[in-house]
Coordinates of C-alpha atoms in Angstrom, one line a residue:
M1 CA 190.5 69.3 81.9
K2 CA 186.8 69.0 82.3
M3 CA 185.8 70.8 85.6
I4 CA 182.8 70.1 87.8
P5 CA 181.6 72.7 88.6
P6 CA 182.8 74.4 85.4
T7 CA 183.8 77.6 87.2
Y8 CA 185.1 78.3 90.7
P9 CA 182.1 79.0 92.9
Q10 CA 182.1 82.6 94.1
G11 CA 181.2 82.9 97.7
S12 CA 182.4 79.4 98.5
P13 CA 182.5 78.7 102.3
S14 CA 186.3 77.9 102.1
D15 CA 187.0 81.0 100.0
S16 CA 190.5 79.6 99.5
K17 CA 192.9 81.6 97.3
A18 CA 195.1 78.5 97.1
E19 CA 192.2 76.4 95.8
K20 CA 191.3 79.1 93.2
K21 CA 194.9 78.9 91.9
L22 CA 194.9 75.1 91.6
F23 CA 191.4 75.2 90.1
K24 CA 192.7 77.5 87.3
W25 CA 195.8 75.4 86.7
L26 CA 193.8 72.2 86.5
K27 CA 191.2 73.8 84.2
D28 CA 193.9 75.0 81.8
C29 CA 195.6 71.6 81.9
D30 CA 194.9 69.6 78.7
I31 CA 195.0 66.1 80.3
K32 CA 192.1 63.9 79.4
G33 CA 189.9 63.5 82.4
T34 CA 187.4 65.0 84.8
C35 CA 188.1 67.0 87.9
F36 CA 185.6 67.6 90.7
H37 CA 186.2 70.5 93.1
S38 CA 185.0 70.6 96.7
L39 CA 183.4 67.1 96.6
R40 CA 181.2 66.6 99.7
L41 CA 181.5 63.0 101.1
R42 CA 178.5 61.7 102.9
S43 CA 180.6 59.3 105.0
H44 CA 184.1 59.8 106.3
H45 CA 186.7 57.9 108.2
E46 CA 186.3 60.0 111.4
R47 CA 183.3 62.2 110.7
K48 CA 179.8 61.9 109.4
T49 CA 180.7 63.9 106.4
G50 CA 183.9 65.1 104.9
E51 CA 185.2 66.9 101.8
A52 CA 187.8 66.3 99.2
D53 CA 189.2 69.5 97.8
F54 CA 189.8 68.0 94.3
V55 CA 189.1 64.6 92.8
I56 CA 190.7 63.8 89.5
L57 CA 189.4 61.0 87.4
T58 CA 191.2 59.6 84.3
T59 CA 191.5 56.2 82.8
N60 CA 194.6 55.8 85.1
G61 CA 192.3 56.0 88.1
V62 CA 191.2 58.3 90.9
L63 CA 193.4 60.9 92.6
V64 CA 192.2 62.8 95.7
I65 CA 194.1 66.1 96.3
E66 CA 194.2 68.1 99.6
V67 CA 195.1 71.8 99.2
K68 CA 197.0 73.8 101.8
G69 CA 197.5 77.5 101.2
G70 CA 200.1 80.0 102.6
E71 CA 203.6 79.1 103.7
V72 CA 203.3 75.5 105.0
S73 CA 205.8 73.8 107.3
R74 CA 206.1 70.9 109.7
G75 CA 208.0 71.5 112.9
K76 CA 210.3 69.2 114.8
D77 CA 207.3 68.4 117.0
G78 CA 205.5 66.9 114.0
V79 CA 202.9 69.6 113.9
W80 CA 201.9 71.1 110.6
R81 CA 201.5 74.9 110.4
T82 CA 200.4 77.4 107.8
R83 CA 201.4 81.1 107.7
G84 CA 199.3 83.7 105.9
A85 CA 198.0 87.2 106.2
A86 CA 196.1 86.3 109.4
G87 CA 199.2 84.8 111.1
T88 CA 200.3 81.3 111.8
T89 CA 197.8 78.5 112.2
K90 CA 198.4 75.0 113.6
L91 CA 196.8 72.2 111.6
S92 CA 194.9 69.6 113.7
I93 CA 195.8 66.8 111.2
S94 CA 198.5 66.2 108.7
P95 CA 197.3 67.2 105.2
F96 CA 198.6 63.8 103.9
V97 CA 196.5 61.9 106.4
Q98 CA 193.6 64.2 105.5
A99 CA 193.9 63.4 101.8
E100 CA 194.3 59.7 102.5
Q101 CA 191.2 59.6 104.7
A102 CA 189.1 61.5 102.1
M103 CA 190.3 59.0 99.5
H104 CA 189.3 56.0 101.6
A105 CA 185.9 57.6 102.3
L106 CA 185.3 58.2 98.5
R107 CA 186.4 54.6 97.7
G108 CA 184.0 53.2 100.3
I109 CA 181.1 55.2 98.8
L110 CA 181.9 54.1 95.3
T111 CA 182.2 50.5 96.4
E112 CA 178.6 50.7 97.8
D113 CA 177.2 52.6 94.8
T114 CA 178.8 50.8 91.8
E115 CA 180.4 47.5 91.0
P116 CA 182.8 46.3 93.8
D117 CA 185.0 44.6 91.2
L118 CA 185.4 47.8 89.2
I119 CA 186.5 49.7 92.4
A120 CA 188.8 46.9 93.4
G121 CA 190.6 47.1 90.1
T122 CA 190.9 50.9 90.0
A123 CA 193.9 52.8 91.3
F124 CA 192.9 55.2 94.1
G125 CA 195.6 57.6 95.1
W126 CA 196.0 60.7 97.2
A127 CA 198.3 63.7 97.2
V128 CA 198.8 67.2 98.7
S129 CA 199.1 70.5 96.8
F130 CA 200.9 73.6 98.2
P131 CA 200.0 76.2 95.5
D132 CA 201.4 79.2 97.3
C133 CA 204.9 77.9 98.1
S134 CA 207.6 75.3 97.4
A135 CA 206.8 72.0 99.2
P136 CA 208.4 71.5 102.6
N137 CA 211.7 69.7 102.2
I138 CA 210.9 66.9 104.6
R139 CA 211.3 63.2 104.2
S140 CA 208.7 61.0 105.8
T141 CA 207.3 57.5 105.7
E142 CA 203.9 59.2 105.6
W143 CA 204.2 60.1 101.9
E144 CA 206.2 59.5 98.7
G145 CA 207.9 62.4 96.9
W146 CA 205.6 62.0 93.9
Q147 CA 202.5 62.7 96.1
V148 CA 203.6 66.3 96.6
H149 CA 202.6 69.2 94.3
D150 CA 203.6 72.9 94.7
H151 CA 203.6 76.2 92.7
N152 CA 206.6 75.0 90.7
Y153 CA 204.2 72.6 88.8
R154 CA 201.7 75.2 87.8
N155 CA 202.2 75.3 84.0
N156 CA 200.3 72.9 81.7
N157 CA 203.2 70.5 80.8
R158 CA 204.6 70.2 84.3
L159 CA 201.1 69.8 86.0
K160 CA 200.2 67.2 83.4
K161 CA 203.4 65.3 84.0
W162 CA 202.9 65.4 87.8
I163 CA 199.3 64.1 87.6
R164 CA 200.4 61.2 85.3
S165 CA 203.4 60.4 87.5
C166 CA 201.2 60.4 90.6
Q167 CA 198.6 58.1 89.0
K168 CA 201.2 55.8 87.3
N169 CA 203.1 55.4 90.6
T170 CA 199.8 54.6 92.4
M171 CA 199.0 52.0 89.8
E172 CA 202.4 50.3 90.2
K173 CA 202.4 50.5 94.0
F174 CA 199.0 48.9 94.3
H175 CA 199.2 46.7 91.2
K176 CA 196.2 48.2 89.4
R177 CA 195.3 48.5 85.7
E178 CA 194.1 51.2 83.4
I179 CA 190.3 51.3 83.2
S180 CA 188.2 51.3 80.1
R181 CA 186.3 54.3 78.8
N182 CA 183.0 52.6 79.8
D183 CA 184.3 52.1 83.4
F184 CA 185.5 55.8 83.3
E185 CA 181.9 56.9 82.5
I186 CA 180.5 54.7 85.3
L187 CA 182.8 56.2 87.8
E188 CA 182.2 59.8 86.5
T189 CA 178.5 59.3 86.9
A190 CA 178.8 57.8 90.4
I191 CA 181.2 60.6 91.6
R192 CA 179.0 63.3 90.1
R193 CA 176.0 62.0 91.9
E194 CA 177.8 62.8 95.2
F195 CA 178.4 66.3 94.0
S196 CA 175.9 68.6 95.6
S197 CA 176.0 72.0 93.8
V198 CA 172.2 72.1 93.2
I199 CA 169.8 75.0 92.9
T200 CA 167.8 75.3 96.2
L201 CA 165.6 78.2 97.2
T202 CA 165.6 77.6 100.9
A203 CA 167.2 75.6 103.7
I204 CA 164.7 72.9 104.7
S205 CA 164.5 69.8 106.8
E206 CA 168.0 68.3 106.8
N207 CA 167.0 64.7 105.8
I208 CA 164.7 65.7 103.0
Q209 CA 167.2 68.4 101.8
E210 CA 170.0 65.8 101.6
S211 CA 167.8 63.5 99.4
I212 CA 166.8 66.4 97.2
D213 CA 170.4 67.6 96.8
T214 CA 171.5 64.3 95.2
W215 CA 171.8 64.2 91.5
T216 CA 169.4 61.7 89.8
E217 CA 170.5 59.6 86.9
D218 CA 167.9 61.5 84.8
Q219 CA 169.7 64.8 85.6
L220 CA 173.2 63.4 85.0
K221 CA 172.2 62.0 81.6
G222 CA 170.5 65.3 80.8
I223 CA 173.7 67.1 81.3
R224 CA 175.8 64.6 79.4
V225 CA 173.7 64.8 76.2
A226 CA 174.1 68.6 76.2
E227 CA 177.8 68.1 75.7
S228 CA 177.2 66.5 72.3
H229 CA 174.0 67.8 70.7
D230 CA 173.2 71.2 69.3
R231 CA 169.4 71.3 69.7
I232 CA 167.6 69.5 72.5
V233 CA 164.0 69.5 73.7
Y234 CA 163.8 68.5 77.3
T235 CA 160.3 67.7 78.7
G236 CA 159.1 66.6 82.1
G237 CA 156.5 67.3 84.8
A238 CA 157.0 69.8 87.6
G239 CA 159.7 68.8 90.1
T240 CA 161.7 66.7 87.6
G241 CA 164.7 69.1 87.8
K242 CA 164.4 71.0 84.5
T243 CA 165.5 74.4 86.0
V244 CA 168.3 72.8 87.8
I245 CA 169.6 71.2 84.6
A246 CA 169.0 74.4 82.6
L247 CA 171.2 76.4 84.8
E248 CA 173.9 73.7 85.1
I249 CA 174.0 73.4 81.3
A250 CA 174.2 77.2 81.0
R251 CA 177.2 77.3 83.4
M252 CA 178.9 74.5 81.4
H253 CA 178.6 76.3 78.1
A254 CA 179.6 79.7 79.6
A255 CA 182.7 78.1 81.1
D256 CA 183.6 77.0 77.6
G257 CA 183.7 80.6 76.6
K258 CA 180.3 80.5 74.8
N259 CA 177.9 83.5 74.7
V260 CA 174.9 82.0 76.5
V261 CA 171.5 83.6 76.7
F262 CA 169.0 82.2 79.2
I263 CA 165.4 83.1 78.5
S264 CA 162.8 83.0 81.2
P265 CA 159.1 83.8 80.7
S266 CA 158.8 85.2 84.2
A267 CA 160.7 88.0 86.1
S268 CA 160.5 86.0 89.3
L269 CA 162.4 83.1 87.9
A270 CA 164.9 85.3 86.1
N271 CA 165.6 87.2 89.4
Y272 CA 166.1 84.0 91.3
L273 CA 168.5 82.6 88.6
K274 CA 170.5 85.9 88.6
S275 CA 171.1 85.6 92.4
Q276 CA 172.6 82.1 92.0
P277 CA 176.4 81.5 92.1
E278 CA 178.4 81.2 88.8
T279 CA 175.9 83.1 86.7
E280 CA 178.0 86.2 86.0
E281 CA 178.9 85.1 82.5
I282 CA 175.3 84.1 81.6
K283 CA 172.9 86.6 80.1
I284 CA 169.6 86.0 81.9
I285 CA 166.6 87.8 80.5
V286 CA 162.8 87.8 80.6
Q287 CA 161.5 87.0 77.2
R288 CA 162.1 89.7 74.6
E289 CA 163.6 90.3 71.2
R290 CA 167.3 90.8 70.6
N291 CA 168.3 94.5 70.2
N292 CA 170.4 95.4 67.2
D293 CA 173.3 96.3 69.3
E294 CA 173.4 92.9 71.1
S295 CA 175.4 90.0 69.9
F296 CA 173.8 86.8 68.7
A297 CA 173.9 83.9 71.2
D298 CA 176.1 80.8 70.8
F299 CA 173.5 78.9 72.8
I300 CA 170.0 79.8 73.8
I301 CA 168.4 78.1 76.9
V302 CA 164.7 78.6 77.4
D303 CA 163.2 77.3 80.7
E304 CA 159.5 77.0 81.4
A305 CA 159.1 77.2 77.7
Q306 CA 155.5 76.1 77.7
D307 CA 154.6 79.6 78.8
L308 CA 155.7 81.2 75.6
L309 CA 155.6 78.2 73.2
D310 CA 153.6 79.5 70.2
M311 CA 154.9 80.6 66.8
E312 CA 155.1 84.2 68.0
G313 CA 157.2 83.1 70.9
L314 CA 159.5 81.1 68.6
D315 CA 159.9 84.1 66.3
L316 CA 160.9 86.2 69.3
I317 CA 163.5 83.6 70.5
S318 CA 164.9 83.1 67.0
T319 CA 166.1 86.8 66.9
W320 CA 168.8 85.7 69.3
L321 CA 170.1 82.9 66.9
E322 CA 172.0 83.9 63.8
D323 CA 171.1 80.6 62.2
G324 CA 167.5 80.6 63.5
I325 CA 165.7 77.8 65.3
E326 CA 166.3 75.2 62.6
Q327 CA 170.1 75.5 62.5
G328 CA 171.0 77.4 65.7
K329 CA 172.1 75.9 69.0
W330 CA 169.5 75.7 71.8
R331 CA 167.9 73.9 74.7
F332 CA 164.2 74.2 75.4
L333 CA 162.8 72.8 78.7
Y334 CA 159.1 72.5 79.3
D335 CA 156.1 70.6 80.7
E336 CA 153.9 69.9 77.7
N337 CA 151.0 68.5 79.6
N338 CA 150.1 69.7 83.1
Q339 CA 151.3 73.3 83.0
A340 CA 150.5 74.1 79.4
G341 CA 147.1 75.7 80.2
I342 CA 148.1 78.3 82.8
Y343 CA 148.9 81.0 80.2
G344 CA 147.2 79.5 77.2
R345 CA 150.2 80.0 75.0
F346 CA 151.2 76.3 74.5
D347 CA 150.7 75.5 70.8
E348 CA 151.2 71.8 69.8
T349 CA 152.1 72.9 66.3
A350 CA 155.0 75.0 67.7
S351 CA 156.1 72.1 69.9
D352 CA 156.0 69.7 67.0
F353 CA 158.1 72.1 64.9
L354 CA 160.6 72.4 67.7
K355 CA 160.9 68.6 68.1
E356 CA 161.4 68.2 64.4
S357 CA 164.2 70.8 64.5
A358 CA 165.9 69.1 67.5
D359 CA 168.8 66.7 67.4
L360 CA 167.3 65.0 70.5
S361 CA 164.2 64.9 72.6
Y362 CA 164.9 64.0 76.2
K363 CA 162.2 63.3 78.9
F364 CA 162.8 63.6 82.7
E365 CA 160.9 60.9 84.5
T366 CA 162.3 61.2 88.1
N367 CA 160.8 63.8 90.5
C368 CA 163.6 65.3 92.6
R369 CA 161.6 68.1 94.4
N370 CA 158.5 66.6 96.0
T371 CA 158.2 63.9 98.6
K372 CA 156.4 60.7 97.6
S373 CA 153.3 61.8 99.6
I374 CA 153.0 65.0 97.7
V375 CA 153.6 63.2 94.3
D376 CA 150.9 60.7 95.2
S377 CA 148.5 63.5 96.1
V378 CA 149.0 65.3 92.8
R379 CA 148.4 62.0 91.0
F380 CA 145.3 61.0 92.9
L381 CA 143.7 64.5 92.9
L382 CA 144.6 65.7 89.4
G383 CA 145.6 62.5 87.6
A384 CA 148.9 64.1 86.6
D385 CA 152.2 62.4 86.1
V386 CA 155.0 64.3 87.9
G387 CA 157.6 61.5 87.7
T388 CA 158.8 58.9 90.1
P389 CA 159.8 60.4 93.5
T390 CA 163.2 60.0 94.9
V391 CA 162.3 61.4 98.4
K392 CA 160.3 58.7 100.2
E393 CA 159.8 60.4 103.6
G394 CA 157.4 63.2 104.3
N395 CA 154.0 63.8 105.8
V396 CA 150.8 63.2 103.9
P397 CA 149.4 66.5 102.5
E398 CA 146.4 67.8 104.4
I399 CA 143.2 68.9 102.8
V400 CA 141.0 71.0 105.1
Y401 CA 137.4 71.6 104.1
T402 CA 136.1 75.1 105.1
D403 CA 132.5 76.5 105.3
S404 CA 133.4 80.2 104.8
P405 CA 136.3 82.6 104.3
E406 CA 136.4 83.2 108.1
D407 CA 136.6 79.5 108.7
A408 CA 139.5 79.2 106.2
A409 CA 141.3 82.1 107.7
A410 CA 141.0 80.6 111.2
K411 CA 142.3 77.2 110.1
L412 CA 145.2 78.7 108.1
E413 CA 146.2 81.0 111.1
K414 CA 146.2 77.9 113.4
R415 CA 148.3 75.9 110.9
I416 CA 150.9 78.7 110.4
S417 CA 151.1 79.6 114.1
N418 CA 151.9 75.9 114.8
L419 CA 154.8 75.9 112.2
L420 CA 156.2 79.1 113.7
H421 CA 155.9 77.6 117.2
N422 CA 158.0 74.7 115.9
N423 CA 160.7 77.1 114.8
I424 CA 160.0 76.9 111.1
P425 CA 161.5 80.1 109.5
E426 CA 159.0 82.5 108.0
R427 CA 160.8 82.4 104.7
D428 CA 160.1 78.7 104.5
I429 CA 156.3 79.3 104.3
V430 CA 154.3 80.5 101.3
I431 CA 150.6 81.0 100.8
L432 CA 149.2 80.6 97.3
S433 CA 145.9 81.7 96.0
S434 CA 144.4 82.0 92.5
Q435 CA 142.8 85.3 93.7
P436 CA 145.4 88.1 93.6
N437 CA 143.4 90.1 96.2
S438 CA 142.3 87.3 98.4
S439 CA 140.5 88.5 101.5
C440 CA 141.4 85.4 103.5
I441 CA 144.6 86.8 105.1
D442 CA 143.0 90.1 105.9
L443 CA 140.2 88.6 108.0
P444 CA 140.1 89.0 111.8
P445 CA 141.3 85.5 112.7
F446 CA 144.8 86.4 111.4
G447 CA 145.4 89.1 114.0
R448 CA 149.0 89.9 114.5
L449 CA 150.1 87.2 112.2
R450 CA 149.1 89.5 109.3
E451 CA 152.2 91.5 110.0
S452 CA 154.4 88.6 109.1
I453 CA 152.9 88.2 105.6
V454 CA 154.2 90.1 102.6
R455 CA 152.8 90.3 99.1
F456 CA 155.2 88.5 96.8
T457 CA 157.0 90.5 94.1
P458 CA 159.4 89.3 91.4
E459 CA 162.3 91.0 93.2
M460 CA 161.7 88.8 96.2
A461 CA 162.7 85.7 94.2
A462 CA 166.4 86.7 94.6
N463 CA 168.1 84.9 97.4
N464 CA 169.4 88.1 99.0
S465 CA 166.0 89.9 99.1
P466 CA 165.4 90.9 102.8
E467 CA 161.6 90.8 102.2
R468 CA 161.9 87.1 101.4
N469 CA 162.6 86.5 105.1
R470 CA 158.8 86.9 105.7
I471 CA 155.8 84.7 104.8
A472 CA 155.1 85.2 101.1
F473 CA 151.6 85.5 99.6
A474 CA 151.5 84.9 95.8
T475 CA 149.4 83.6 93.0
P476 CA 150.5 80.4 91.3
E477 CA 151.5 82.3 88.2
E478 CA 153.7 84.6 90.2
F479 CA 155.4 81.7 92.0
K480 CA 155.7 79.5 89.0
G481 CA 159.2 78.0 88.5
L482 CA 160.0 78.5 92.2
E483 CA 159.6 76.3 95.3
C484 CA 159.2 76.4 99.0
P485 CA 159.3 73.9 101.9
F486 CA 155.8 74.6 103.4
V487 CA 153.1 75.5 100.8
H488 CA 149.6 76.5 101.7
V489 CA 147.0 76.7 98.9
I490 CA 143.8 78.6 99.7
D491 CA 140.6 79.8 98.0
I492 CA 140.0 76.5 96.2
N493 CA 136.4 77.2 95.3
E494 CA 136.3 75.4 92.0
F495 CA 137.7 72.1 90.7
H496 CA 138.3 71.0 87.1
E497 CA 136.2 73.9 85.8
D498 CA 138.6 74.6 83.0
E499 CA 142.2 74.0 81.9
K500 CA 143.5 77.1 83.5
S501 CA 142.1 76.4 87.0
S502 CA 143.4 72.8 86.8
S503 CA 146.9 74.0 85.8
S504 CA 146.9 76.6 88.6
L505 CA 146.1 74.0 91.2
Y506 CA 148.8 71.7 89.7
V507 CA 151.4 74.5 89.8
S508 CA 150.4 75.3 93.4
M509 CA 150.6 71.7 94.7
T510 CA 154.0 71.0 93.1
R511 CA 155.7 74.0 94.6
A512 CA 155.9 72.1 98.0
K513 CA 159.1 70.5 99.0
V514 CA 158.3 69.3 102.6
E515 CA 154.6 69.8 103.4
L516 CA 151.5 70.7 101.5
W517 CA 148.3 72.1 103.1
M518 CA 145.1 73.0 101.2
A519 CA 141.9 74.8 102.2
V520 CA 139.0 73.7 100.0
S521 CA 135.4 74.8 100.0
S522 CA 133.2 72.2 101.7
D523 CA 131.0 72.4 98.6
L524 CA 133.7 70.5 96.7
E525 CA 134.2 67.7 99.3
M526 CA 132.3 65.0 97.4
T527 CA 133.8 66.1 94.0
I528 CA 137.3 66.0 95.4
E529 CA 136.8 62.6 97.1
N530 CA 135.3 61.1 94.0
S531 CA 138.1 62.4 91.8
M532 CA 140.7 60.9 94.1
D533 CA 139.0 57.5 94.2
K534 CA 138.6 57.5 90.4
N535 CA 142.3 58.4 89.7
R536 CA 143.5 56.0 92.4
A537 CA 141.6 53.1 91.0
A538 CA 142.8 53.9 87.4
M539 CA 146.4 54.1 88.5
E540 CA 146.2 50.9 90.6
G541 CA 144.6 49.1 87.6
S542 CA 147.4 50.1 85.3
E543 CA 150.1 48.8 87.5

């Protein structure tokens, strides 16, 4: 069965051995359908949010399964209990009631998000699994016998038979029909949109984070096409979810037993990716040739490819493919416009060759990182297209004009001190400058705040880096491919001087997830204002 996520998430908050068992049994089951594990529900019968342990979707309908581990029993007092290594625990609610409530919550969400007639005609059922024991031998009006699964139904044939029995009985009980393949795909997309296993660098404002964590239709389609094409070129501006999709596709292929090599042009991005869950079976490397003692890759995934996309870079990457670029299996993801100038390696001839070799070219057009205010500022200031924003809320980015380095330092210190006073964690703050040895943060106005700032290194990109708990100072090149809630861009002393400086400013601005603050030389005030007026008028005229 197709599993989402494709592997059991290590370090899952539930850390349930029983769920791990059922996950493996379902993954090995050859029934045609899709199974979602640990599906977070944004609305619930009795709580603001809830969770369904497993949701199985087939053309026979939707089945929600609640899992209870250990030895499970229900006493004469009607109370359910589980007994494990930690002792006996009373359950606050019947697992069957829990499963039914989760089912109704999911049904309500899908009714809002899809076609009500489709949901009305689809069988929605619920069941409870006891992977560690035989099911309690109890009769009740609360459930039917076919709604119970236990460790006796762990092999492929018996598990498949139980799922079919459960769904067929649900269809008969509620007089529902089998759904079409097209309806199946509509439901799969809608349920997957609720699934929130998304790459995030930090914990940010709850409302904005909730919006960012929702899969966009762009992303879902991007994943689906990877299931049926050998060679794909993905393009899109910063913030359109390319790295999110690259890692999800890598996980998907690795879960199918493929040898996946993920190539990153930067050590920072590679370290971040290595620290993410479910990457143990993925070979994540900084760009280099394959050594003779290393196996060829079944799939190559290249993220931020514009930073190495010339013929020399393609030759290097092709060493990992036994059949080369033209016949091998790969996914290249890059921004061919706005970020192409930062390293000067983007070669249109190499890009054209790649697209000619591809089975499919796919463009991401939805921005799922930046708020609408940040997206609008990038458009108006730089004239750059970074996609249609999905996050509508957020403060307007602040441009502060400064007369001297001391003035910039004083204003930056005031800004960061205010964030800290409002309980923003230091790790949620980054300072970006095109000058690696900027003097701004060393000037007297910073005072004791200087002790909270650390020079960014590639090792700090890993989620478990203790140094990342402080305010980071980095260049745009060093922080490329990463993101942060509160971004501060300093030392903006030139504007549109060359392609590299424009690309650097673009990269800096698009790292921000919640708020963007920029310190600009007062000498550029008229230039900046004129550029924004010109781009704003051009965009309004094209609408």
